[in-house]
Coordinates of C-alpha atoms and ligand atoms in Angstrom, one line a residue:
Q14 CA -48.5 -12.2 93.4
V15 CA -48.0 -16.1 91.6
P16 CA -50.1 -18.8 92.7
L17 CA -49.1 -20.3 95.9
K18 CA -49.4 -23.6 96.5
P19 CA -52.3 -25.4 99.1
G20 CA -51.4 -24.2 102.5
R21 CA -49.6 -21.5 101.8
S22 CA -51.3 -19.1 102.9
L23 CA -50.5 -16.0 105.0
M24 CA -52.5 -17.6 107.3
D25 CA -50.8 -20.3 107.4
W26 CA -47.6 -18.5 107.9
I27 CA -49.4 -16.7 111.2
R28 CA -50.4 -20.4 111.7
L29 CA -46.9 -21.9 111.4
T30 CA -44.8 -18.7 113.2
K31 CA -47.1 -19.1 116.4
S32 CA -46.3 -22.8 116.6
G33 CA -43.0 -22.3 118.7
K34 CA -41.2 -24.2 115.6
D35 CA -37.7 -22.4 115.4
L36 CA -37.5 -21.1 112.1
T37 CA -34.1 -19.9 112.5
S38 CA -32.6 -22.4 113.5
L39 CA -30.5 -20.6 115.7
K40 CA -32.7 -21.9 119.1
G41 CA -34.2 -18.4 119.6
R42 CA -30.6 -17.3 120.1
L43 CA -29.4 -13.2 118.2
I44 CA -26.9 -13.1 117.1
E45 CA -24.6 -10.6 115.3
V46 CA -24.1 -10.8 111.6
T47 CA -21.3 -9.9 109.1
E48 CA -21.6 -9.0 105.6
D49 CA -19.5 -11.6 104.9
E50 CA -22.3 -14.1 106.8
L51 CA -24.5 -12.8 105.2
S52 CA -23.3 -14.0 102.2
K53 CA -22.8 -17.1 102.6
H54 CA -26.6 -18.2 103.2
N55 CA -27.8 -17.0 99.2
K56 CA -29.2 -20.5 98.9
K57 CA -33.4 -21.1 98.8
E58 CA -32.5 -24.3 101.1
D59 CA -30.6 -21.7 103.1
C60 CA -31.7 -17.5 102.4
W61 CA -30.9 -14.4 105.4
I62 CA -31.9 -10.9 103.7
C63 CA -31.1 -7.9 105.9
I64 CA -33.4 -5.3 106.4
R65 CA -32.6 -1.9 108.0
G66 CA -30.3 -3.6 109.7
F67 CA -31.4 -6.9 110.7
V68 CA -31.5 -9.9 109.4
Y69 CA -34.0 -12.8 108.4
N70 CA -33.7 -16.4 108.3
V71 CA -35.9 -16.3 105.0
T72 CA -36.0 -20.1 103.9
P73 CA -39.5 -21.5 106.2
Y74 CA -40.9 -18.0 104.3
M75 CA -40.0 -19.2 100.2
E76 CA -43.1 -21.1 99.9
Y77 CA -45.5 -18.7 100.8
H78 CA -43.8 -15.6 99.8
P79 CA -47.7 -14.2 97.8
G80 CA -44.1 -12.6 94.8
G81 CA -42.6 -15.9 94.7
E82 CA -39.8 -16.9 95.3
D83 CA -37.2 -16.4 93.0
E84 CA -38.9 -12.3 93.8
L85 CA -37.5 -13.2 97.4
M86 CA -34.4 -15.0 96.2
K87 CA -32.9 -11.7 94.5
A88 CA -32.2 -10.3 97.7
A89 CA -30.4 -13.7 99.0
G90 CA -27.5 -13.2 100.9
T91 CA -27.7 -9.8 100.4
D92 CA -29.6 -6.1 101.9
G93 CA -32.5 -6.1 100.5
T94 CA -33.9 -2.9 101.7
D95 CA -34.0 -1.4 98.4
L96 CA -35.0 -3.5 96.5
F97 CA -38.2 -4.4 99.5
D98 CA -38.7 -0.8 100.3
Q99 CA -38.9 -0.3 95.3
V100 CA -41.5 -3.7 95.3
H101 CA -44.2 -2.7 99.5
R102 CA -42.6 -0.4 101.6
W103 CA -45.6 -0.5 103.5
V104 CA -45.7 -5.2 103.9
N105 CA -45.2 -5.4 107.9
Y106 CA -41.8 -7.6 107.3
E107 CA -40.6 -7.0 111.1
S108 CA -44.5 -8.0 112.6
M109 CA -44.3 -11.2 109.7
L110 CA -41.1 -12.4 110.1
K111 CA -40.4 -11.8 113.9
E112 CA -40.0 -15.5 114.1
C113 CA -36.9 -15.3 111.8
L114 CA -35.7 -13.1 113.4
V115 CA -31.6 -14.1 112.8
G116 CA -30.2 -10.3 114.8
R117 CA -28.2 -7.0 114.0
M118 CA -25.7 -7.0 110.9
A119 CA -22.7 -6.3 113.3
V120 CA -21.8 -2.0 112.1
K121 CA -18.9 -2.2 110.1
P122 CA -17.1 2.4 112.1
V123 CA -14.8 3.4 109.8
A124 CA -12.7 6.5 110.5
A125 CA -13.5 9.2 109.1
P126 CA -10.6 10.9 106.8
K127 CA -8.9 13.3 108.3
G128 CA -10.1 17.3 107.3
F129 CA -13.7 15.3 105.6
F130 CA -15.6 16.1 109.5
P131 CA -16.0 19.3 110.1
H132 CA -17.1 21.5 106.6
V133 CA -19.0 18.6 105.6
L134 CA -20.7 18.6 109.5
V135 CA -20.8 22.9 109.1
F136 CA -22.8 21.8 105.1
L137 CA -25.1 19.5 106.5
G138 CA -25.6 20.9 109.7
R139 CA -27.9 23.1 108.2
C140 CA -30.7 21.3 107.3
Y141 CA -30.9 18.1 109.2
N142 CA -29.8 19.8 113.3
G143 CA -31.5 17.1 115.1
F144 CA -29.6 14.1 113.4
L145 CA -26.6 15.7 113.2
T146 CA -26.8 16.6 117.3
E147 CA -27.3 12.2 117.2
L148 CA -24.1 12.4 114.8
L149 CA -21.7 14.2 116.3
K150 CA -22.1 12.6 119.9
E151 CA -19.2 10.2 118.5
P152 CA -17.5 12.7 116.2
E153 CA -14.1 10.2 115.5
V154 CA -16.1 7.5 114.1
F155 CA -18.1 7.4 112.0
N156 CA -20.6 5.4 109.4
L157 CA -20.2 6.3 106.2
V158 CA -22.5 4.4 105.1
V159 CA -25.4 6.9 106.8
L160 CA -23.2 9.9 106.2
S161 CA -23.9 8.7 101.9
K162 CA -27.0 7.7 102.1
L163 CA -28.2 11.2 103.9
L164 CA -25.7 12.9 100.9
T165 CA -27.5 10.8 97.5
S166 CA -30.8 10.4 99.1
N167 CA -32.5 12.3 102.3
L168 CA -30.4 15.3 101.8
V169 CA -32.3 18.3 100.2
F170 CA -31.2 21.7 100.9
K171 CA -33.8 23.0 101.4
S172 CA -35.1 25.6 104.1
T173 CA -37.8 24.4 106.0
N174 CA -38.4 26.4 109.3
Y175 CA -41.0 27.1 112.1
D176 CA -41.9 29.0 115.0
W177 CA -44.4 29.1 117.3
F178 CA -46.1 31.1 119.8
Q179 CA -48.9 31.7 122.4
T180 CA -51.9 33.8 123.7
D181 CA -53.7 33.2 126.7
S182 CA -55.7 30.0 125.3
L183 CA -53.6 28.7 121.8
I184 CA -50.7 27.4 120.7
T185 CA -50.2 28.7 116.7
I186 CA -47.1 26.9 115.2
V187 CA -46.0 28.2 111.5
I188 CA -44.5 26.4 109.6
Y189 CA -42.6 28.7 106.7
T190 CA -42.4 25.7 103.0
K191 CA -41.9 28.4 101.0
Q192 CA -43.9 25.9 98.6
K193 CA -46.3 28.2 96.7
D194 CA -49.0 25.7 95.2
M195 CA -49.5 24.3 99.2
N196 CA -53.2 23.2 100.0
A197 CA -54.4 21.3 102.4
E198 CA -53.6 17.7 101.3
L199 CA -50.8 18.1 101.8
V200 CA -50.6 18.9 105.5
I201 CA -51.4 15.5 107.9
V202 CA -51.8 16.6 111.4
D203 CA -52.5 14.8 114.8
C204 CA -52.8 15.5 118.0
Q205 CA -53.7 12.8 120.5
D206 CA -52.5 13.4 124.6
K207 CA -50.6 15.9 124.3
Q208 CA -48.5 14.1 121.2
L209 CA -48.6 16.5 117.8
R210 CA -47.1 15.1 114.6
G211 CA -47.6 17.5 111.7
E212 CA -46.5 16.2 108.3
I213 CA -45.8 18.7 105.5
I214 CA -45.5 17.3 102.0
L215 CA -43.5 18.7 100.2
D216 CA -42.8 17.3 96.5
D217 CA -41.3 14.0 97.0
H218 CA -40.2 15.4 100.9
S219 CA -41.7 15.1 103.5
Y220 CA -40.6 17.6 106.6
L221 CA -41.7 16.3 110.1
L222 CA -42.4 17.9 113.1
G223 CA -43.1 16.0 116.7
I224 CA -43.7 17.5 120.0
D225 CA -44.8 15.8 122.9
L226 CA -46.2 18.9 123.7
D227 CA -45.3 20.1 127.6
H228 CA -49.1 20.7 128.2
A229 CA -52.5 19.0 127.8
V230 CA -54.7 20.3 125.2
S231 CA -58.2 19.9 123.6
E232 CA -58.8 17.2 121.1
D233 CA -60.0 19.5 118.6
V234 CA -57.1 21.0 116.0
T235 CA -57.1 23.8 113.4
V236 CA -55.5 24.2 110.6
N237 CA -55.4 27.5 107.9
I238 CA -52.8 27.7 104.7
A239 CA -51.5 30.2 103.3
E240 CA -51.1 29.0 100.0
K241 CA -49.5 31.5 97.7
V242 CA -46.7 32.0 99.9
G243 CA -46.2 28.1 101.8
K244 CA -46.9 29.8 104.8
V245 CA -48.9 26.2 107.2
E246 CA -50.3 27.1 110.6
I247 CA -51.3 24.4 113.7
I248 CA -53.4 25.6 115.5
L249 CA -53.9 24.2 119.4
N250 CA -56.3 24.5 122.1
K251 CA -54.9 24.6 125.4
K252 CA -56.4 23.4 127.9
D253 CA -55.3 25.3 131.3
N254 CA -54.8 28.5 129.9
I255 CA -50.9 28.3 131.6
H256 CA -48.1 29.9 130.0
W257 CA -46.2 27.8 128.2
K258 CA -42.4 28.0 128.3
M259 CA -41.6 25.4 125.9
L260 CA -43.2 23.4 123.1
G261 CA -42.1 20.5 124.6
Q262 CA -39.7 17.0 124.2
P263 CA -39.4 16.8 120.1
W264 CA -39.3 13.4 118.9
E265 CA -36.3 11.4 117.4
G266 CA -37.0 13.0 113.3
H267 CA -38.5 16.3 113.8
N268 CA -37.9 18.7 112.4
T269 CA -36.7 16.9 109.5
F270 CA -36.8 17.0 106.1
I271 CA -36.5 13.5 104.2
K272 CA -37.8 11.8 101.2
C273 CA -41.1 10.5 101.6
T274 CA -40.1 6.3 101.4
D275 CA -37.8 7.4 103.6
R276 CA -40.5 7.9 106.2
G277 CA -42.1 5.5 108.2
L278 CA -45.9 4.9 107.7
F279 CA -47.8 6.4 110.5
Y280 CA -51.2 5.4 111.6
R281 CA -54.6 6.2 113.9
K282 CA -56.9 4.4 115.0
C283 CA -60.5 5.4 113.3
K284 CA -63.7 4.5 113.5
L285 CA -65.6 2.4 111.2
V286 CA -69.1 4.8 111.4
A287 CA -71.4 2.7 108.5
K288 CA -70.7 -0.2 106.3
T289 CA -73.3 -0.6 103.5
E290 CA -73.5 -2.8 100.5
V291 CA -72.4 -2.1 97.4
T292 CA -73.0 -5.7 95.2
H293 CA -73.5 -9.0 96.2
D294 CA -70.0 -8.9 97.5
T295 CA -68.3 -5.1 98.0
K296 CA -69.4 -2.6 100.6
L297 CA -69.0 0.8 101.4
F298 CA -66.8 1.5 105.2
C299 CA -67.2 4.1 105.9
L300 CA -64.3 5.9 108.7
M301 CA -64.3 7.8 110.8
L302 CA -61.2 10.1 111.7
P303 CA -59.8 11.5 115.2
K304 CA -60.5 15.0 116.5
G305 CA -57.3 15.6 116.5
T306 CA -56.3 14.7 112.7
H307 CA -56.1 16.7 110.2
L308 CA -55.7 14.5 106.8
R309 CA -56.9 14.5 103.0
V310 CA -56.6 11.8 100.6
P311 CA -55.2 13.4 97.7
T312 CA -56.9 11.5 94.8
G313 CA -55.1 8.6 92.3
Q314 CA -54.2 7.7 96.3
H315 CA -54.1 5.1 98.4
V316 CA -54.3 4.6 102.1
Y317 CA -53.1 1.3 104.3
L318 CA -55.2 -0.9 106.6
K319 CA -53.9 -2.4 109.3
Q320 CA -55.2 -5.0 111.6
V321 CA -53.8 -7.4 113.9
I322 CA -55.1 -10.8 113.0
A323 CA -54.5 -13.8 114.7
G324 CA -52.0 -12.2 117.0
T325 CA -49.4 -10.7 113.5
E326 CA -50.3 -7.2 112.0
V327 CA -51.6 -7.8 108.6
V328 CA -51.7 -4.8 106.1
K329 CA -54.0 -4.0 102.9
P330 CA -53.5 -1.0 100.4
Y331 CA -57.3 0.4 99.7
T332 CA -57.9 3.2 97.9
P333 CA -60.8 6.3 99.6
V334 CA -63.7 6.8 97.8
L335 CA -66.7 9.9 97.4
P336 CA -69.9 8.3 98.9
F337 CA -71.0 8.9 95.7
L338 CA -70.6 10.1 92.1
P339 CA -71.2 13.8 91.8
L340 CA -74.7 14.8 90.2
D341 CA -74.3 18.6 90.8
F342 CA -71.5 20.1 89.3
Q343 CA -71.8 23.4 90.1
E344 CA -69.6 23.2 92.4
P345 CA -67.1 21.1 94.0
P346 CA -67.8 18.5 96.8
R347 CA -66.1 19.9 99.4
H348 CA -64.5 17.3 101.8
D349 CA -65.9 16.8 105.3
G350 CA -62.8 16.4 106.5
V351 CA -63.6 13.3 108.7
H352 CA -65.0 10.5 107.0
I353 CA -62.9 8.6 105.2
Y354 CA -65.1 6.3 102.2
L355 CA -64.0 2.4 101.7
M356 CA -65.4 0.5 99.2
I357 CA -64.0 -3.0 99.3
K358 CA -65.0 -6.8 98.4
I359 CA -65.3 -9.3 100.7
Y360 CA -63.3 -12.6 99.6
S361 CA -64.6 -15.3 100.7
H362 CA -60.9 -16.7 101.5
G363 CA -59.2 -13.9 101.9
L364 CA -57.8 -12.8 105.4
F365 CA -57.7 -9.3 105.5
T366 CA -61.6 -8.8 103.9
Q367 CA -62.9 -11.6 106.3
A368 CA -61.3 -10.1 109.7
L369 CA -63.5 -6.6 107.6
D370 CA -66.2 -7.4 107.6
H371 CA -66.2 -8.7 110.9
L372 CA -65.4 -5.8 112.4
Q373 CA -68.6 -4.0 113.8
I374 CA -70.2 0.0 114.1
G375 CA -68.3 1.2 116.8
D376 CA -65.0 -0.7 116.4
Y377 CA -61.6 1.0 115.7
I378 CA -59.3 0.3 113.2
S379 CA -55.8 1.9 111.6
V380 CA -55.2 4.3 109.1
S381 CA -51.8 5.6 107.1
N382 CA -51.1 8.6 105.8
P383 CA -51.6 8.3 101.5
E384 CA -49.2 7.5 99.6
G385 CA -49.2 7.8 95.3
N386 CA -47.4 8.5 92.2
F387 CA -50.9 9.7 90.5
K388 CA -50.0 13.3 90.0
K389 CA -53.6 15.8 89.4
S390 CA -52.2 17.9 87.0
K391 CA -51.5 15.3 84.1
I392 CA -55.8 15.6 84.1
Q393 CA -55.2 18.9 83.8
T394 CA -53.7 19.5 80.4
S395 CA -55.7 16.3 78.5
E396 CA -58.2 16.6 76.0
D397 CA -59.9 13.3 76.8
L398 CA -59.9 10.8 80.2
L399 CA -60.0 7.2 79.8
L400 CA -60.3 5.2 82.1
L401 CA -60.4 1.7 82.2
A402 CA -61.6 -0.1 85.7
G403 CA -61.2 -4.3 86.3
G404 CA -63.8 -4.7 89.2
T405 CA -62.3 -2.8 91.7
G406 CA -59.7 -1.0 90.6
F407 CA -63.1 1.5 89.8
T408 CA -62.1 2.7 93.1
P409 CA -59.6 5.0 91.8
M410 CA -61.8 6.2 89.0
V411 CA -64.3 7.6 91.6
K412 CA -62.0 10.7 92.8
L413 CA -61.0 10.6 88.7
L414 CA -63.6 11.0 87.6
N415 CA -65.2 13.8 90.2
F416 CA -62.7 16.0 89.8
A417 CA -62.1 15.8 86.3
L418 CA -66.2 16.1 86.0
T419 CA -66.2 19.3 88.4
E420 CA -62.3 20.6 88.2
V421 CA -61.1 20.6 84.3
S422 CA -62.8 22.6 82.6
C423 CA -60.1 21.9 79.0
L424 CA -61.6 18.2 79.2
R425 CA -63.6 17.5 76.1
T426 CA -64.5 13.7 76.9
V427 CA -64.0 12.2 79.8
K428 CA -65.0 7.4 79.4
L429 CA -65.1 4.9 81.8
I430 CA -64.5 1.5 80.7
F431 CA -65.2 -0.9 83.7
F432 CA -64.8 -5.0 83.3
N433 CA -66.7 -6.8 85.0
K434 CA -67.3 -10.3 85.2
T435 CA -70.7 -10.2 86.0
E436 CA -73.4 -7.9 86.1
G437 CA -74.0 -8.2 89.4
D438 CA -70.4 -7.1 89.7
I439 CA -71.1 -3.9 88.3
L440 CA -70.2 -1.0 91.1
W441 CA -72.2 1.8 91.7
R442 CA -73.7 0.9 87.8
N443 CA -76.9 3.4 88.3
Q444 CA -74.8 6.4 89.5
L445 CA -72.5 6.0 86.4
E446 CA -75.8 5.2 83.9
Q447 CA -76.9 8.7 85.8
L448 CA -74.1 10.6 85.4
A449 CA -73.8 9.9 81.9
L450 CA -77.1 11.3 81.3
K451 CA -76.6 14.0 83.0
D452 CA -73.8 15.4 81.5
Q453 CA -72.6 15.2 77.8
R454 CA -68.9 14.7 78.0
F455 CA -69.4 11.9 80.4
E456 CA -69.6 7.8 78.1
V457 CA -69.5 5.1 80.1
Q458 CA -69.0 1.3 78.6
F459 CA -69.5 -2.1 80.7
I460 CA -67.8 -5.1 80.0
L461 CA -68.8 -8.7 80.7
S462 CA -66.3 -11.1 81.3
Q463 CA -68.8 -13.9 82.6
P464 CA -72.0 -12.8 81.8
S465 CA -75.3 -14.6 81.5
K466 CA -77.3 -15.4 78.4
D467 CA -79.6 -12.6 78.7
W468 CA -76.3 -10.0 78.6
V469 CA -77.0 -7.9 75.9
G470 CA -74.4 -5.5 76.7
K471 CA -70.1 -6.0 74.8
Q472 CA -68.7 -8.8 76.8
G473 CA -65.1 -10.5 76.8
K474 CA -61.8 -10.1 78.7
I475 CA -59.7 -6.9 78.0
S476 CA -58.3 -7.3 74.9
S477 CA -56.4 -5.4 71.8
S478 CA -59.4 -6.0 70.0
L479 CA -62.2 -4.4 72.4
L480 CA -59.2 -1.8 73.6
S481 CA -59.2 -0.2 70.2
E482 CA -63.3 0.2 69.8
F483 CA -63.0 1.8 72.8
V484 CA -60.3 4.2 74.0
K485 CA -60.1 6.5 71.1
R486 CA -59.0 10.3 70.6
S487 CA -61.4 12.4 70.5
R488 CA -59.5 14.4 67.9
N489 CA -56.5 12.9 65.8
D490 CA -53.8 15.4 67.6
S491 CA -55.8 15.2 70.9
K492 CA -53.7 15.1 73.8
V493 CA -54.7 12.2 76.1
L494 CA -54.4 10.4 79.3
I495 CA -55.7 6.3 79.9
C496 CA -55.6 5.9 83.4
I497 CA -56.0 1.5 84.1
C498 CA -56.8 -0.5 87.3
G499 CA -57.6 -4.0 88.0
P500 CA -56.1 -7.4 88.9
A501 CA -52.2 -7.3 87.9
P502 CA -53.1 -9.2 84.6
F503 CA -55.0 -7.1 83.4
T504 CA -53.5 -4.0 84.1
E505 CA -50.2 -5.7 82.8
Q506 CA -52.1 -6.4 79.4
G507 CA -53.7 -3.2 78.9
V508 CA -50.3 -1.3 79.0
Q509 CA -49.4 -3.3 76.4
Y510 CA -52.2 -3.3 74.3
L511 CA -52.2 0.1 74.5
K512 CA -48.4 0.6 74.0
D513 CA -48.8 -1.6 71.0
L514 CA -52.4 0.7 69.9
G515 CA -49.1 3.1 69.5
Y516 CA -50.1 5.0 73.2
S517 CA -47.0 6.2 74.5
Q518 CA -45.6 5.7 78.3
E519 CA -46.9 9.0 79.0
E520 CA -50.1 9.3 77.9
I521 CA -50.7 5.9 80.4
H522 CA -50.8 5.6 84.0
A523 CA -50.8 2.2 85.4
F524 CA -52.6 2.1 89.0
T525 CA -50.3 -1.1 90.6
A526 CA -49.2 -1.8 93.9
Ligands
FAD617 P1 -56.6 -12.1 100.4 O1 -56.0 -13.8 101.6 O2 -55.4 -11.4 99.7 O3 -57.0 -13.0 98.8 C1 -57.6 -12.8 97.8 C2 -58.4 -13.7 97.0 O4 -57.1 -14.3 95.7 C3 -58.6 -15.1 97.2 O5 -59.5 -15.3 96.7 C4 -57.5 -16.2 97.8 O6 -57.9 -17.0 97.7 C5 -57.3 -15.4 96.4 N1 -55.3 -15.8 96.6 C6 -54.4 -14.6 97.2 N2 -53.8 -14.7 97.4 C7 -53.4 -15.8 96.0 C8 -52.4 -16.3 95.1 N3 -51.3 -15.9 95.9 N4 -52.8 -17.2 94.0 C9 -53.5 -17.5 94.5 N5 -54.8 -17.0 95.1 C10 -54.6 -16.1 95.5 N6 -59.5 -3.6 97.6 C11 -60.5 -3.6 97.1 O7 -61.5 -4.0 97.6 N7 -60.2 -1.9 97.2 C12 -59.7 -0.7 97.1 O8 -60.1 0.5 97.2 C13 -58.3 -1.6 96.9 N8 -56.9 -0.6 96.9 C14 -56.1 -0.9 96.6 C15 -55.4 0.0 96.6 C16 -53.8 -0.7 96.1 C17 -52.5 0.9 95.5 C18 -53.5 -1.8 96.0 C19 -52.8 -2.4 95.7 C20 -54.5 -3.2 96.3 C21 -56.0 -2.1 96.4 N9 -57.4 -3.3 96.3 C22 -58.3 -3.4 96.8 C23 -57.0 -4.7 97.5 C24 -56.4 -4.8 98.2 O9 -54.9 -4.3 99.0 C25 -56.3 -6.5 98.7 O10 -55.6 -7.3 97.9 C26 -58.0 -7.1 98.9 O11 -59.0 -7.0 99.6 C27 -58.1 -8.7 99.0 O12 -57.4 -8.4 100.8 P2 -57.6 -10.5 101.6 O13 -56.2 -10.3 102.6 O14 -58.9 -10.5 102.1 O15 -57.4 -11.8 100.1
NAD618 P1 -63.0 -9.5 89.1 O1 -62.3 -11.3 89.4 O2 -63.9 -9.2 89.3 O3 -62.5 -9.6 87.5 C1 -62.6 -7.6 87.3 C2 -62.0 -7.8 85.9 O4 -60.7 -8.5 85.4 C3 -62.7 -9.1 85.2 O5 -63.3 -7.3 83.8 C4 -62.3 -9.9 84.7 O6 -62.5 -10.7 83.6 C5 -61.1 -9.0 84.8 N1 -60.0 -10.4 85.3 C6 -59.7 -10.5 86.5 N2 -58.3 -11.6 86.2 C7 -57.7 -11.0 84.7 C8 -56.8 -12.0 84.2 N3 -56.0 -13.0 84.8 N4 -56.9 -11.4 83.3 C9 -57.2 -10.7 82.1 N5 -58.2 -9.8 83.0 C10 -58.7 -10.4 84.1 O7 -61.4 -8.4 89.5 P2 -61.3 -8.0 91.4 O8 -61.7 -9.5 92.4 O9 -62.3 -7.2 91.7 O10 -60.0 -7.3 91.4 C11 -60.0 -6.2 91.5 C12 -58.7 -5.8 91.5 O11 -57.9 -4.9 91.4 C13 -57.4 -6.5 92.7 O12 -56.3 -7.4 92.0 C14 -57.2 -5.1 93.7 O13 -55.5 -5.4 93.8 C15 -56.6 -4.4 92.5 N6 -57.3 -2.7 93.1 C16 -56.2 -2.3 92.6 C17 -56.3 -0.9 93.4 C18 -54.5 -0.1 92.5 O14 -54.2 1.1 93.1 N7 -53.7 -0.8 92.4 C19 -57.0 -0.6 93.5 C20 -58.5 -1.1 93.6 C21 -58.1 -2.9 93.1

């Protein structure tokens, strides 16, 4: 993020888009844009960008871009889809930039070279049947760009498939993933209003089932997983005891296996059931998943919340926590499967958090599928775990702590170095201190950057000297993992100091956007 000029906040942008001003300079017309035309609009004062085939005139948006004008200019006059996906594919640009829409890219049809088509299709057809049916409708003219994209990024030749059967009262859908360490976190199911969406995450790929069911089912859905053989069962309860002739109508994208990053984010509405104070400005929100949803947010991952603010959809990421820290290590706490807890700081001028704070108990908010690149296995092979958190950068550390202390026996030390501005900003201080008393492996160090004169503990901002004092291996050859999360400059500086202190890239995990 860069500092924006006054009057250039997201809210100011939303206001401008509602003002009726012609932001494309095309007087509301939509045009077909050729590559040649697009490339001409490559200056700050005249900048068009293509995202997923749609072209936007982002000239008026320049000064409002949270990442700064230079970042936006990297895609000026070109197809910025890949760049956009790398940085923030979750941002709902369609809604934010709808007044800037110039039109669609003109598709350049390319005749398929002779002899090329049949065997490519056979080859693709085995694993991509639904999508190919569409392509096959026009076999003469084939968009080679689409094909090359499929070949390079989307297609993985893994034969995930599904089957279904029924009894008088149940419909059982069985998906054979052939993945050995299948678990509940990798399966996300949503069943509402005769629509069934099931997504299974297999490494960095996603398998999707999407069906408009033939008949009504009740709200409860059961998901059974045979972890060793990778079999997933989705069990639906028929509303009426009738024989189904078919499962239903497949959606576009049904039975496909593509890269997670190429799959659109899916949201379901969750009910706010509780809101409790954590500190003077931070609250714990408890959201309830709908009955037909099966979703577990993995350790180290976040979700996106979506709200309509002043008529525009706004999306922000949040990292689920637990209702409290684990103080009883007899067995790992069971996920109740129903609630998602979010610890959120309410900023007095924050666009999203102000709207969140105004939600009433019983109101609904859209919550996405989980995302994130943290791998739990990194903890399982470590002896020392060091967690550096700044402010609400503490949120990913909650589940990490829980996992480390309840499920990883090879860890010798777990240390949280928690940076805050003031004493009143420290999240779950009591719980952390109790945890340190209860588990000898765990230690917590609070460091304040704006302490009151009564503070006797450590003070300062993240620095090389503070880190060299607190970040240490328990033995010279210990395998260490250092996780860091907080304001972007805090994280960036922290990573640099750690590298200067001799820690390798593999030993550091930075939580970023
Ligand atoms: P904004 O409107 O973005 O403003 C926030 C503050 O910054 C305000 O004081 C505003 O005046 C100032 N500001 C905003 N933009 C600028 C700018 N360009 N220049 C100068 N000042 C600016 N937060 C949590 O509380 N809990 C979490 O669990 C959590 N998880 C996250 C996970 C991830 C992966 C990421 C990337 C972020 C996470 N966040 C979390 C932060 C969260 O996504 C929002 O950024 C945060 O809630 C602020 O949103 P907002 O719209 O209310 O504030
Ligand atoms: P804050 O302003 O209360 O500051 C927390 C600590 O960070 C303080 O010690 C402060 O001195 C230090 N700090 C702040 N700005 C700094 C800078 N420029 N350089 C060095 N140190 C700095 O923090 P907050 O308001 O709670 O914000 C937390 C941040 O963490 C947000 O930016 C949020 O987006 C981010 N976050 C990220 C994730 C993620 O997974 N990526 C998760 C949660 C929170």
